[in-house]
XYZ file of N, CA and C in Angstrom:
207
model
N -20.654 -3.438 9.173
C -19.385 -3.064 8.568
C -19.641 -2.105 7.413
N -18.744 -0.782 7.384
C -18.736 -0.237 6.290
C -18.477 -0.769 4.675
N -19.075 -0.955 3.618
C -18.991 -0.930 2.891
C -17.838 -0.552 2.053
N -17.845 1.354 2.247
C -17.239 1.930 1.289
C -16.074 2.290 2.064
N -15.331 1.329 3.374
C -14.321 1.603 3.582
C -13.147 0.894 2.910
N -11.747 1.283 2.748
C -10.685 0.612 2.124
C -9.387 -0.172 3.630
N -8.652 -0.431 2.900
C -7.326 -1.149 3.822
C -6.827 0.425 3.443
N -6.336 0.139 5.053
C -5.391 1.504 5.247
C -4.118 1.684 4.576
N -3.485 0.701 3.496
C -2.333 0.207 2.843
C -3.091 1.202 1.896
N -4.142 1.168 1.281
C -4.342 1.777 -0.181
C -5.041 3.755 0.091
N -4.573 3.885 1.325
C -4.997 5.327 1.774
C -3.705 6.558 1.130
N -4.072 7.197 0.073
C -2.873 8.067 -0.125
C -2.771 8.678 1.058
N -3.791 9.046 2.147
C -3.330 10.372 3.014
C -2.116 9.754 3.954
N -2.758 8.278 4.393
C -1.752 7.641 4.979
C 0.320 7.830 4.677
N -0.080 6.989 3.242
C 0.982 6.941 2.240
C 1.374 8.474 2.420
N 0.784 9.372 2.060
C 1.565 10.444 2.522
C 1.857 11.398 3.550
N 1.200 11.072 4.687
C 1.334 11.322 5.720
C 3.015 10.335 5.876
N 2.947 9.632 6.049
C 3.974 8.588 6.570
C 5.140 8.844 5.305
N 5.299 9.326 3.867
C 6.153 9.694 3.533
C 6.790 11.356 3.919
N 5.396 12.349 4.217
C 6.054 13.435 4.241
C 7.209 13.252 5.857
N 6.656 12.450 6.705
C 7.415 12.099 8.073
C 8.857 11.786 7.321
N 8.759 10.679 6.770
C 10.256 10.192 6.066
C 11.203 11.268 4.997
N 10.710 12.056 4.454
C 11.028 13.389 3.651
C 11.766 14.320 4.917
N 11.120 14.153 6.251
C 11.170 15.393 7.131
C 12.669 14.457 7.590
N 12.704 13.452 7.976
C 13.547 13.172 8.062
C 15.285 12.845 7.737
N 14.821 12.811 5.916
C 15.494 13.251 4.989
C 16.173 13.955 5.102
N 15.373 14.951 5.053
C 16.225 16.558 4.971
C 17.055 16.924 6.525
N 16.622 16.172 7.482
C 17.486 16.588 8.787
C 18.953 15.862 8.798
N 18.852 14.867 7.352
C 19.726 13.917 7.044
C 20.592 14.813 5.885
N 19.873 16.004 5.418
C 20.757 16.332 4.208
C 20.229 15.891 2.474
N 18.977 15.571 2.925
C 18.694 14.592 1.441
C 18.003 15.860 0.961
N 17.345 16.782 0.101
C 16.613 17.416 -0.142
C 15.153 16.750 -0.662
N 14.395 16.637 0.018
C 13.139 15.863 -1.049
C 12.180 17.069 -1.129
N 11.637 17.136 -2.695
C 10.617 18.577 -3.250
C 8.571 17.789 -2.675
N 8.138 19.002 -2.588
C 6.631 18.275 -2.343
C 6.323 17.382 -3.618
N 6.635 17.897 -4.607
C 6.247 16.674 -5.876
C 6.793 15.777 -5.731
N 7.823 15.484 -5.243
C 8.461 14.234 -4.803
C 7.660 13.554 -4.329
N 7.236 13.788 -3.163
C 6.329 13.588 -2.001
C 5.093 13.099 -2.817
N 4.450 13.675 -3.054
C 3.254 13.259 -3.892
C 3.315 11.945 -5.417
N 4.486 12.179 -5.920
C 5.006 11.292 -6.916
C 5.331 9.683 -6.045
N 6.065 9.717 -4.836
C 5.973 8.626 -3.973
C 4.629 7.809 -3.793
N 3.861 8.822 -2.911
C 2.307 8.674 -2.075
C 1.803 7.936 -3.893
N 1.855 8.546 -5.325
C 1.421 7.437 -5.751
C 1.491 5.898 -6.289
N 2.842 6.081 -6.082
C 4.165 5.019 -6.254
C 3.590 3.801 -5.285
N 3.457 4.225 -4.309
C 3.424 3.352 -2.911
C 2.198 2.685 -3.052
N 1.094 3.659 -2.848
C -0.167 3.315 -3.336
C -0.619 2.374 -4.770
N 0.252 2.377 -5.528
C 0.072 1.160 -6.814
C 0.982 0.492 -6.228
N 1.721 0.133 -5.676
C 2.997 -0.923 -5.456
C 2.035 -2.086 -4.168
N 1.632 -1.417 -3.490
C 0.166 -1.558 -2.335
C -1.126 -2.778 -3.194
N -1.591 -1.777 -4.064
C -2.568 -2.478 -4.706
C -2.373 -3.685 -5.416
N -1.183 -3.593 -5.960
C -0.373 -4.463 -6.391
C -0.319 -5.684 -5.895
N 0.963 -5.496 -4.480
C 0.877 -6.465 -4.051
C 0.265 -7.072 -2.979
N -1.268 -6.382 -3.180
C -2.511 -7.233 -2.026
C -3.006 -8.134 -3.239
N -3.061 -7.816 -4.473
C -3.857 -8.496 -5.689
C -2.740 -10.103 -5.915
N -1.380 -9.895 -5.803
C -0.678 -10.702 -5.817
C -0.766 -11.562 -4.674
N -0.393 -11.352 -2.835
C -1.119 -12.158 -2.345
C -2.113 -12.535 -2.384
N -3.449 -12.249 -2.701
C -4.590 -12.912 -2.898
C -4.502 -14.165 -4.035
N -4.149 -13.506 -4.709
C -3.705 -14.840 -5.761
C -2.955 -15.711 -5.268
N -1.740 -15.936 -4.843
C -1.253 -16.904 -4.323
C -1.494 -17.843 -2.883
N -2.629 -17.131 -2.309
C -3.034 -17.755 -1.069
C -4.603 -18.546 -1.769
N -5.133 -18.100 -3.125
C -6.038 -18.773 -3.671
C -5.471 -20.182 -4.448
N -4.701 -20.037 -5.268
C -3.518 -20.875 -6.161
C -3.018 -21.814 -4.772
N -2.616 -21.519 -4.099
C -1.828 -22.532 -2.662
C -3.405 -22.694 -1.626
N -4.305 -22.251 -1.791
C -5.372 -22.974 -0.841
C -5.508 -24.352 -0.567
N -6.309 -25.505 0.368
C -5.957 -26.643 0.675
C -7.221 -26.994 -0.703
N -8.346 -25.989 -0.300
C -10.167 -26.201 -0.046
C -10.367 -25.331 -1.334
N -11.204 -26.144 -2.080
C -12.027 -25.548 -3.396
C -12.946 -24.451 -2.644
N -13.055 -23.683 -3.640
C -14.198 -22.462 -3.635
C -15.405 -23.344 -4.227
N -16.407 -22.568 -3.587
C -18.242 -23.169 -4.142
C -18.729 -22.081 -4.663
């Protein structure tokens, strides 16, 4: 297993790949979204991500049955 790989949740290209799709969509909707937008999201998402993997981990440690050694 790689090491220095991450969860695909904490990938900006992802995050912004998959927002510029939703932007494209936007705008066929009438919404105008700017590329800084776009990029201001991708880092939004990406801390909101990190966030809340650090928060489940905690609460599946806190609610575990079985002590850690």
């Amino acid at each position: 297993m790689n090491d220095d790989a991450k969860a695909w949740y904490l990938s900006r290209t992802v995050w912004g790949a998959l927002i510029a799709i939703l932007a494209s969509l936007a705008n066929a909707a009438g919404v105008e979204v700017t590329a800084g937008d776009e990029g201001e999201l991708a880092d939004l998402v990406v801390a909101a991500a990190g966030t809340l993997g650090g928060i489940v981990a905690l609460y599946g440690r806190i609610s575990a049955r079985r002590r850690v050694r």
